[in-house]
Coordinates of C-alpha atoms and ligand atoms in Angstrom, one line a residue:
Chain A
M1 CA -24.9 13.5 45.3
K2 CA -26.5 12.6 42.0
C3 CA -25.8 14.0 38.7
D4 CA -28.2 16.8 37.5
N5 CA -28.6 15.1 34.2
C6 CA -28.6 11.4 35.0
N7 CA -28.5 9.0 38.0
N8 CA -24.8 8.6 38.2
L9 CA -22.6 9.9 41.0
A10 CA -21.8 13.6 40.6
T11 CA -18.1 14.2 40.8
V12 CA -17.8 17.5 38.9
H13 CA -19.2 20.6 40.6
L14 CA -19.5 23.7 38.6
T15 CA -20.4 27.3 39.6
E16 CA -21.5 29.5 36.8
I17 CA -22.4 33.1 36.9
K18 CA -25.1 34.0 34.5
G19 CA -26.6 37.5 34.4
G20 CA -25.3 38.2 38.0
K21 CA -26.9 35.0 39.2
K22 CA -25.0 32.1 40.7
L23 CA -25.9 28.7 39.2
E24 CA -24.6 25.5 40.7
K25 CA -24.2 22.4 38.6
H26 CA -23.5 18.9 39.8
L27 CA -22.6 16.4 37.1
C28 CA -21.1 13.0 36.6
E29 CA -17.9 12.6 34.6
Q30 CA -19.7 11.6 31.4
C31 CA -22.2 14.5 31.4
A32 CA -19.5 17.0 32.4
S33 CA -17.3 15.9 29.5
Q34 CA -20.2 16.5 27.1
L35 CA -20.6 20.0 28.5
E36 CA -18.8 22.4 26.3
G37 CA -16.4 25.0 27.7
I38 CA -15.2 23.3 30.9
G39 CA -11.8 24.7 31.5
S40 CA -12.0 27.2 28.7
V41 CA -12.6 30.9 29.0
K42 CA -16.3 31.6 28.6
G43 CA -18.5 34.4 29.6
H44 CA -17.5 36.5 32.5
Q45 CA -16.5 33.8 35.0
P46 CA -14.2 35.1 37.8
I47 CA -10.8 33.7 37.4
N48 CA -10.8 31.8 40.7
E49 CA -14.0 30.0 39.8
L50 CA -12.6 29.3 36.4
L51 CA -9.5 27.7 38.0
T52 CA -11.5 25.7 40.5
N53 CA -13.7 24.4 37.8
F54 CA -10.7 23.5 35.7
V55 CA -9.0 21.7 38.5
M56 CA -12.1 19.8 39.5
A57 CA -12.8 18.8 36.0
H58 CA -9.3 17.6 35.3
S59 CA -8.0 16.3 38.5
G60 CA -10.4 13.4 38.6
I61 CA -9.6 13.0 42.3
A62 CA -13.1 12.3 43.3
R63 CA -13.6 10.0 40.4
E64 CA -10.5 8.0 41.1
Q65 CA -11.5 7.2 44.6
T66 CA -14.9 5.8 43.6
L67 CA -13.9 4.2 40.3
Q68 CA -14.5 0.5 40.4
C69 CA -15.0 -2.3 38.0
E70 CA -18.4 -4.0 38.6
N71 CA -17.3 -7.2 37.0
C72 CA -14.2 -8.0 39.1
G73 CA -14.5 -5.5 41.9
I74 CA -11.1 -3.9 41.5
T75 CA -10.8 -0.2 42.3
W76 CA -8.5 2.2 40.5
A77 CA -6.6 2.7 43.7
E78 CA -6.1 -1.1 44.0
F79 CA -4.7 -1.2 40.5
R80 CA -2.3 1.6 41.2
Q81 CA -1.1 -0.2 44.2
G82 CA -0.7 -3.7 42.7
G83 CA 0.0 -2.8 39.1
L84 CA -2.2 -5.6 37.7
L85 CA -5.7 -5.3 36.3
G86 CA -8.5 -7.6 37.5
C87 CA -10.4 -8.4 34.3
E88 CA -10.7 -7.5 30.6
H89 CA -13.4 -4.9 31.3
D90 CA -11.0 -2.8 33.3
Y91 CA -9.5 -1.4 30.1
K92 CA -12.9 0.1 29.4
V93 CA -13.8 1.1 32.9
F94 CA -10.5 2.8 33.6
E95 CA -9.9 3.8 30.0
R96 CA -9.4 7.5 30.8
E97 CA -7.0 6.9 33.7
L98 CA -5.2 4.1 31.9
S99 CA -4.6 5.8 28.6
P100 CA -1.8 8.1 29.7
L101 CA -0.1 5.3 31.6
I102 CA -0.3 3.1 28.5
Q103 CA 1.0 5.8 26.3
R104 CA 4.0 6.4 28.5
A105 CA 4.8 2.7 28.6
H106 CA 4.5 2.3 24.8
E107 CA 6.3 5.2 23.3
G108 CA 3.1 7.3 22.9
A109 CA 1.1 4.5 21.2
T110 CA -2.6 4.5 21.7
H111 CA -3.8 1.8 19.4
H112 CA -3.1 -1.8 18.7
V113 CA -2.1 -2.3 15.0
G114 CA -0.8 -5.9 15.1
K115 CA -2.4 -9.3 14.9
V116 CA -6.1 -9.7 15.3
P117 CA -7.7 -13.0 16.3
T118 CA -9.4 -14.5 13.2
R119 CA -12.5 -15.3 15.1
R120 CA -12.9 -11.6 15.7
G121 CA -13.4 -11.1 12.0
A122 CA -9.9 -10.4 10.7
V123 CA -7.7 -12.6 8.6
G124 CA -4.3 -13.0 10.1
V125 CA -1.8 -10.2 10.5
P126 CA -2.3 -7.1 8.4
V127 CA 0.2 -6.8 5.6
K128 CA 2.0 -3.5 5.3
R129 CA 3.5 -2.2 2.1
R130 CA 6.5 0.0 2.8
G131 CA 6.9 3.0 0.3
P132 CA 10.2 4.5 -0.7
D133 CA 9.9 7.2 1.9
I134 CA 10.0 4.6 4.7
E135 CA 12.8 2.8 2.9
R136 CA 14.8 6.1 3.0
L137 CA 14.0 6.6 6.7
R138 CA 15.1 3.0 7.4
G139 CA 18.4 3.7 5.7
E140 CA 18.9 6.8 7.7
L141 CA 18.0 4.9 10.8
A142 CA 20.7 2.3 10.0
R143 CA 23.2 5.0 9.5
A144 CA 22.2 6.8 12.8
V145 CA 22.7 3.6 14.6
E146 CA 26.0 3.0 12.9
A147 CA 27.1 6.5 14.1
E148 CA 25.9 5.5 17.6
D149 CA 23.5 8.5 17.5
Y150 CA 20.7 6.8 19.4
E151 CA 18.7 9.9 20.1
R152 CA 18.4 10.5 16.4
A153 CA 17.8 6.8 15.8
A154 CA 14.9 6.8 18.3
K155 CA 13.5 9.9 16.5
L156 CA 13.8 8.3 13.1
R157 CA 12.2 5.1 14.3
D158 CA 9.2 7.2 15.5
Q159 CA 9.0 8.9 12.1
I160 CA 9.0 5.5 10.4
R161 CA 6.2 4.4 12.6
Q162 CA 4.3 7.5 11.9
A163 CA 4.7 7.1 8.2
E164 CA 3.6 3.5 8.4
A165 CA 0.6 4.5 10.4
N166 CA -0.3 7.1 7.8
E167 CA 0.1 4.6 5.0
T168 CA -2.4 2.2 6.5
K169 CA -5.0 4.9 7.1
Chain B
M1 CA 8.0 -37.8 27.2
K2 CA 8.1 -36.6 30.8
L3 CA 9.9 -34.3 33.1
S4 CA 12.5 -36.8 34.3
D5 CA 13.7 -37.3 30.7
L6 CA 14.7 -33.7 30.4
T7 CA 17.7 -33.8 32.7
S8 CA 19.9 -35.8 30.4
R9 CA 19.4 -33.5 27.4
A10 CA 20.8 -30.2 26.3
G11 CA 17.5 -28.3 25.8
E12 CA 16.8 -26.0 22.9
W13 CA 18.3 -22.8 24.3
L14 CA 21.7 -24.4 24.9
R15 CA 21.9 -26.4 21.7
G16 CA 24.7 -24.1 20.6
E17 CA 23.6 -24.0 17.0
G18 CA 21.9 -21.6 14.7
P19 CA 23.0 -18.4 13.0
M20 CA 25.4 -16.2 15.0
S21 CA 25.6 -18.8 17.7
E22 CA 29.1 -17.7 18.8
I23 CA 27.4 -14.6 20.3
V24 CA 23.6 -15.2 20.1
I25 CA 22.8 -18.0 22.5
S26 CA 19.1 -18.1 21.8
S27 CA 16.0 -16.3 20.5
R28 CA 12.8 -16.3 22.3
I29 CA 9.3 -15.0 21.6
R30 CA 6.5 -15.0 24.2
L31 CA 2.9 -14.1 23.8
A32 CA 0.6 -13.1 26.6
R33 CA -3.1 -14.2 26.2
N34 CA -6.1 -14.2 28.5
I35 CA -9.5 -16.0 28.0
S36 CA -12.5 -13.7 27.6
G37 CA -15.1 -14.0 30.3
Y38 CA -12.8 -14.9 33.1
H39 CA -11.1 -12.6 35.6
F40 CA -7.4 -12.0 35.4
L41 CA -5.5 -14.1 37.9
S42 CA -4.9 -11.5 40.6
R43 CA -8.7 -11.2 41.1
C44 CA -9.4 -15.0 40.9
T45 CA -10.6 -17.1 43.7
R46 CA -8.8 -20.5 44.1
A47 CA -11.8 -22.2 42.4
Q48 CA -11.8 -19.7 39.5
R49 CA -8.1 -20.3 39.1
T50 CA -8.6 -24.0 38.9
T51 CA -11.4 -23.6 36.4
I52 CA -9.2 -21.6 34.1
E53 CA -6.3 -24.0 34.5
Q54 CA -8.5 -27.0 33.5
K55 CA -10.0 -25.2 30.6
V56 CA -6.7 -24.1 29.2
R57 CA -5.0 -27.4 29.9
N58 CA -7.9 -29.3 28.1
A59 CA -7.7 -26.9 25.1
I60 CA -3.9 -27.5 24.9
L61 CA -4.0 -31.2 25.2
A62 CA -7.0 -31.6 22.9
N63 CA -5.1 -29.7 20.2
A64 CA -1.6 -31.0 21.0
G65 CA -1.1 -32.2 17.5
K66 CA -1.7 -28.8 16.1
I67 CA 0.6 -27.1 18.6
T68 CA 3.8 -29.1 18.5
E69 CA 5.0 -32.6 18.6
Q70 CA 5.7 -34.6 21.8
L71 CA 3.7 -32.2 23.9
F72 CA 3.3 -33.0 27.6
Y73 CA 1.8 -31.2 30.6
V74 CA 3.3 -30.6 34.0
N75 CA 0.9 -29.8 36.8
L76 CA 3.1 -27.3 38.8
A77 CA 0.8 -27.2 41.8
D78 CA 1.7 -30.8 42.5
A79 CA 5.3 -30.7 41.3
P80 CA 8.1 -30.9 43.9
E81 CA 10.3 -27.8 44.2
I82 CA 13.3 -29.3 42.6
D83 CA 11.3 -30.1 39.4
R84 CA 10.0 -26.6 39.3
Q85 CA 13.5 -25.3 39.7
L86 CA 14.7 -27.6 37.0
L87 CA 12.2 -26.0 34.6
V88 CA 13.4 -22.6 35.5
E89 CA 17.0 -23.6 34.8
R90 CA 15.9 -24.8 31.4
H91 CA 14.1 -21.6 30.7
L92 CA 10.8 -23.4 30.3
I93 CA 9.0 -21.5 33.1
S94 CA 9.7 -18.2 34.9
K95 CA 10.8 -18.0 38.5
P96 CA 7.6 -16.4 39.6
H97 CA 5.7 -19.3 38.0
A98 CA 7.8 -21.8 39.8
N99 CA 7.3 -20.2 43.2
A100 CA 3.6 -19.2 42.8
E101 CA 0.7 -20.9 44.5
G102 CA -2.5 -22.4 43.3
S103 CA -3.5 -24.2 40.1
R104 CA -1.0 -23.7 37.4
G105 CA 1.0 -25.6 34.9
V106 CA 3.1 -25.7 31.8
A107 CA 2.9 -27.6 28.5
I108 CA 6.2 -28.4 27.0
G109 CA 7.0 -29.8 23.6
G110 CA 8.9 -29.7 20.4
D111 CA 12.2 -30.7 22.0
E112 CA 11.7 -27.9 24.6
S113 CA 11.4 -25.3 21.9
V114 CA 7.8 -24.7 22.9
S115 CA 6.4 -24.1 26.4
I116 CA 3.0 -22.7 27.4
M117 CA 2.7 -21.5 30.9
V118 CA -0.8 -21.7 32.3
N119 CA -1.9 -19.2 35.0
E120 CA 1.3 -17.2 35.2
E121 CA 0.6 -13.5 35.2
D122 CA -1.8 -14.1 32.3
H123 CA -3.9 -17.1 31.7
L124 CA -1.5 -18.2 28.9
R125 CA 2.1 -17.3 28.3
I126 CA 3.1 -19.0 25.0
Q127 CA 6.8 -19.3 24.4
V128 CA 8.9 -20.4 21.5
L129 CA 12.7 -20.7 22.0
R130 CA 15.3 -21.3 19.3
S131 CA 19.0 -21.5 19.5
G132 CA 21.0 -18.8 17.8
L133 CA 19.4 -15.9 16.0
Q134 CA 16.2 -17.3 14.7
L135 CA 13.5 -14.7 15.4
E136 CA 11.6 -15.0 12.2
E137 CA 11.4 -18.7 12.5
A138 CA 10.3 -18.4 16.2
W139 CA 7.6 -15.9 15.2
E140 CA 6.3 -18.1 12.4
Q141 CA 6.0 -21.0 14.9
I142 CA 4.5 -19.1 17.7
N143 CA 2.0 -17.3 15.4
A144 CA 0.8 -20.7 14.3
I145 CA 0.5 -22.0 17.8
D146 CA -1.4 -18.9 18.8
D147 CA -3.8 -19.5 15.8
A148 CA -4.3 -23.1 16.9
L149 CA -5.2 -22.1 20.5
E150 CA -7.3 -19.2 19.3
S151 CA -9.5 -21.6 17.4
V152 CA -10.5 -23.3 20.6
L153 CA -10.1 -20.5 23.2
D154 CA -11.8 -17.1 23.0
F155 CA -8.9 -14.6 23.8
A156 CA -9.7 -11.3 25.4
F157 CA -9.2 -8.8 22.6
Q158 CA -10.8 -5.4 22.3
P159 CA -9.9 -2.3 20.2
P160 CA -8.2 0.1 20.7
F161 CA -5.9 -1.9 23.0
G162 CA -5.8 -5.2 21.2
Y163 CA -4.9 -8.3 23.3
L164 CA -5.8 -7.5 26.9
T165 CA -3.3 -8.4 29.5
A166 CA -3.2 -8.3 33.3
C167 CA -0.4 -5.8 33.2
P168 CA -0.9 -2.8 30.8
T169 CA 2.8 -2.9 29.9
N170 CA 2.0 -6.0 27.8
V171 CA -1.2 -4.9 26.2
G172 CA -1.6 -4.7 22.4
T173 CA 0.4 -7.5 20.8
G174 CA 1.3 -9.1 24.1
I175 CA 4.6 -9.9 22.5
R176 CA 8.0 -10.1 24.2
V177 CA 10.9 -10.7 22.0
S178 CA 14.1 -11.6 23.8
V179 CA 17.6 -12.4 22.5
M180 CA 20.2 -14.0 24.8
L181 CA 23.7 -12.7 24.0
H182 CA 27.0 -13.8 25.3
L183 CA 29.2 -10.6 25.5
P184 CA 32.4 -11.5 27.4
A185 CA 34.7 -9.3 25.4
L186 CA 32.6 -6.1 25.9
K187 CA 32.6 -6.9 29.6
L188 CA 36.4 -7.4 29.7
T189 CA 37.1 -4.2 27.7
G190 CA 34.7 -2.3 29.9
E191 CA 32.5 -1.3 27.0
I192 CA 29.4 -3.1 28.1
E193 CA 27.9 0.3 28.9
K194 CA 27.6 0.9 25.2
V195 CA 25.1 -1.9 25.0
F196 CA 23.1 -0.6 28.0
R197 CA 23.1 2.9 26.4
A198 CA 22.0 1.6 23.0
A199 CA 19.3 -0.5 24.6
K200 CA 18.0 2.3 26.7
D201 CA 17.8 4.7 23.7
L202 CA 15.9 2.1 21.8
R203 CA 13.5 1.4 24.7
L204 CA 14.8 -2.1 25.3
A205 CA 15.3 -3.9 28.5
V206 CA 18.6 -5.6 29.5
R207 CA 18.4 -8.5 31.9
G208 CA 20.5 -11.4 33.2
L209 CA 20.4 -15.1 32.4
Y210 CA 17.2 -15.9 34.2
G211 CA 15.2 -12.8 33.3
E212 CA 13.8 -10.1 35.5
G213 CA 15.8 -9.1 38.5
T214 CA 18.7 -11.5 37.8
E215 CA 22.3 -10.6 37.4
A216 CA 24.1 -10.9 34.1
T217 CA 26.1 -13.9 35.4
G218 CA 28.6 -15.4 33.0
D219 CA 28.3 -12.4 30.7
F220 CA 24.9 -13.5 29.4
Y221 CA 22.6 -10.6 28.6
Q222 CA 18.9 -10.9 27.6
I223 CA 17.7 -8.0 25.5
S224 CA 14.0 -7.6 25.1
N225 CA 11.4 -5.1 23.8
Q226 CA 9.3 -3.2 26.2
T227 CA 6.9 -1.6 23.8
T228 CA 4.1 -4.0 22.9
L229 CA 1.5 -1.5 21.6
G230 CA 1.3 0.5 18.4
K231 CA 3.7 -1.7 16.4
V232 CA 3.0 -4.8 14.2
E233 CA 4.7 -7.9 15.6
E234 CA 6.9 -8.2 12.5
E235 CA 8.1 -4.6 13.0
I236 CA 9.2 -5.4 16.6
I237 CA 11.1 -8.4 15.3
Q238 CA 12.7 -6.6 12.4
D239 CA 13.9 -3.8 14.8
F240 CA 15.7 -6.6 16.6
K241 CA 17.0 -8.5 13.6
Q242 CA 18.1 -5.6 11.5
V243 CA 19.0 -2.9 13.9
V244 CA 19.6 -3.8 17.5
I245 CA 21.2 -7.3 17.4
P246 CA 23.6 -6.7 14.5
K247 CA 24.8 -3.6 16.2
I248 CA 25.6 -5.4 19.5
I249 CA 27.1 -8.3 17.6
D250 CA 29.4 -5.7 15.9
Y251 CA 30.4 -4.2 19.2
E252 CA 31.3 -7.7 20.6
H253 CA 33.1 -8.7 17.5
H254 CA 35.1 -5.5 17.6
A255 CA 35.9 -6.0 21.3
R256 CA 36.9 -9.6 20.6
R257 CA 39.3 -8.5 17.8
T258 CA 40.8 -5.9 20.0
L259 CA 41.5 -8.5 22.7
L260 CA 42.9 -10.9 20.1
N261 CA 45.2 -8.4 18.4
E262 CA 46.2 -6.1 21.1
R263 CA 45.9 -7.9 24.3
T264 CA 46.6 -11.5 23.3
M265 CA 48.5 -12.4 26.5
A266 CA 45.8 -11.0 28.8
L267 CA 43.2 -12.8 26.8
D268 CA 45.0 -16.1 26.9
D269 CA 45.6 -15.6 30.6
R270 CA 41.9 -15.2 31.2
V271 CA 41.0 -18.2 29.2
F272 CA 43.6 -20.6 30.6
R273 CA 43.2 -19.3 34.1
A274 CA 39.5 -20.1 33.8
L275 CA 40.2 -23.6 32.6
G276 CA 42.7 -24.0 35.4
I277 CA 40.2 -23.1 38.0
L278 CA 37.5 -25.4 36.7
R279 CA 40.0 -28.3 36.4
S280 CA 41.4 -27.8 39.9
A281 CA 38.9 -26.2 42.2
R282 CA 37.4 -28.3 45.0
L283 CA 34.5 -26.0 45.8
L284 CA 32.5 -24.3 43.1
T285 CA 29.4 -22.1 43.1
S286 CA 27.1 -22.2 40.0
D287 CA 27.9 -18.5 39.5
E288 CA 31.6 -19.1 39.4
V289 CA 31.2 -22.0 37.0
L290 CA 29.2 -19.7 34.7
Q291 CA 31.8 -17.0 34.9
Q292 CA 34.7 -19.3 34.2
L293 CA 32.8 -21.0 31.4
S294 CA 32.2 -17.7 29.9
H295 CA 35.9 -17.1 29.5
I296 CA 36.5 -20.6 28.2
R297 CA 33.7 -20.2 25.7
M298 CA 35.3 -17.0 24.4
G299 CA 38.7 -18.8 24.2
V300 CA 37.1 -21.6 22.1
N301 CA 35.3 -19.1 19.9
L302 CA 38.5 -17.2 19.2
G303 CA 40.5 -20.3 18.5
R304 CA 42.8 -19.8 21.5
L305 CA 41.7 -23.0 23.1
K306 CA 41.5 -26.2 21.0
G307 CA 40.0 -29.6 21.8
I308 CA 37.1 -28.4 23.9
E309 CA 33.7 -28.7 22.3
M310 CA 31.0 -26.1 22.7
R311 CA 28.6 -29.0 23.5
L312 CA 30.6 -29.8 26.6
L313 CA 30.6 -26.2 27.8
N314 CA 26.8 -26.0 27.4
E315 CA 26.4 -29.3 29.2
L316 CA 28.5 -28.0 32.1
L317 CA 26.7 -24.8 32.2
L318 CA 23.3 -26.5 32.6
M319 CA 24.3 -29.4 34.8
S320 CA 26.1 -27.3 37.3
Q321 CA 22.9 -25.4 38.1
P322 CA 21.5 -26.4 41.5
A323 CA 18.4 -28.4 40.5
H324 CA 20.2 -30.2 37.6
L325 CA 23.1 -31.1 39.8
Q326 CA 20.9 -32.5 42.5
K327 CA 18.8 -34.4 39.9
M328 CA 22.0 -35.9 38.5
L329 CA 23.2 -36.9 42.0
S330 CA 19.7 -38.2 42.8
R331 CA 19.8 -36.6 46.2
K332 CA 19.4 -33.3 47.9
V333 CA 22.7 -31.6 48.7
E334 CA 23.4 -28.2 50.1
G335 CA 26.2 -25.8 51.1
D336 CA 29.8 -27.1 50.9
A337 CA 28.6 -30.6 50.0
R338 CA 26.8 -29.2 46.9
R339 CA 29.8 -27.0 45.9
S340 CA 32.1 -29.9 46.3
A341 CA 29.9 -32.2 44.3
R342 CA 29.7 -29.5 41.6
A343 CA 33.5 -29.1 41.5
E344 CA 33.9 -32.9 41.3
F345 CA 31.5 -33.1 38.4
V346 CA 33.2 -30.3 36.5
R347 CA 36.6 -31.8 37.0
S348 CA 35.4 -35.2 35.8
R349 CA 34.1 -33.6 32.6
L350 CA 37.0 -31.3 31.8
G351 CA 39.8 -33.6 32.8
S352 CA 41.3 -32.8 36.2
I353 CA 44.8 -32.5 37.4
Ligands
LIG401 ZN1 -24.8 12.3 34.4
LIG402 ZN1 -12.7 -5.7 36.2

């Protein structure tokens, strides 16, 4: 089935009740995500439809089965099985599915902040200035580690990272 | 410089020098890189794999002078198994790289302080190895090598994820910082769990002597970062240098002092028993050599054992590994014959009874 708005595969199926009339919508993931109010309480939708819509829009089950990189041919399912991506484009193609995995693997991080290849327009590694606040946190971190309070140390380290991220913004 | 010259030398990671070398054996930094416009290796045909290998090899060899001195390239697809095993034992390639199939290789240089694996899990795995605790020096060097390669190869890089790697667990910086520690006292006092706990809380991995999936034989532990995204390379390195490693070194020092002051006899017994075994045994496995050498090394570090040089212990450690032993003997030996040859070699170097 094709998307009502474009030619992509429709994976999100919505039922809306408007003025006592039942409207069906079939959308692709992109168009659906642009539609406001999916999963939010709007109008007088019956609760079961609301739930169905919500589940459909967020499960991505249909999407995951068909998701494939045109460049290397790998499907999302194949990646889940093997654990290795097939080409650089997969980070774009699977971005939505990959992001939560990446966050989990990298302590919640979503963005690269380190070295950038100079041929991509950057000059070397970005230099960071650490303010007194970060210095203080670093001191606390050292003490927490000294006291073998690693839970606190991990938290402090996150705070330091957060503060550093804010500084560079 | 070629492969056969390696056997007779110590190798960077066992030089036994550098800061904190009584506990920190070596510091290693590795960068994962892929070339833009080519599939990652798991989706490559044999031909594509070969194309990538040639492209990377040519780029490395054409820029050898900018990378490091005395660079040479080993074509692993053609190399006999014993040579590949030898490189694993010297920490110049990974086990999976040794045992894989298809076009792949490794460039080695700078007295084995530099190795660049071609077509491992990523197109390039650049590695810099230094003895002792020398992470900043290692970073400086690998950063320059990365720059040199980047000037001739277009690395896959795209915001927001940074350097794109075959496995998303390496994405971002693509950096893996590892420090090899020798922690015999923590093992003996039963406090090694402290290290595991600290590492786990700080999101670090603890592995054995030869990396992933290997036992911590001989009380060697490799500590490495797992998070590669959302932090600047220097931060990851500073975390190690200022927080993680000093703490573990403290633990080990403390455990060594405890052994020295409160359990002197038990300590000496361990050390001299180990020496006795290596000087007398007629059959030795490489694991047993590692374990006994660990106790002897501790005895030397703590001044309980005089007249044995660290250099000799490092030589024994390396030469008693299967591939090194067979290279030295210039023949293939297995089973009891190999264990016997190993014991004979160890006795000859330590002075037998
Ligand atoms: Zn659409
Ligand atoms: Zn792909």
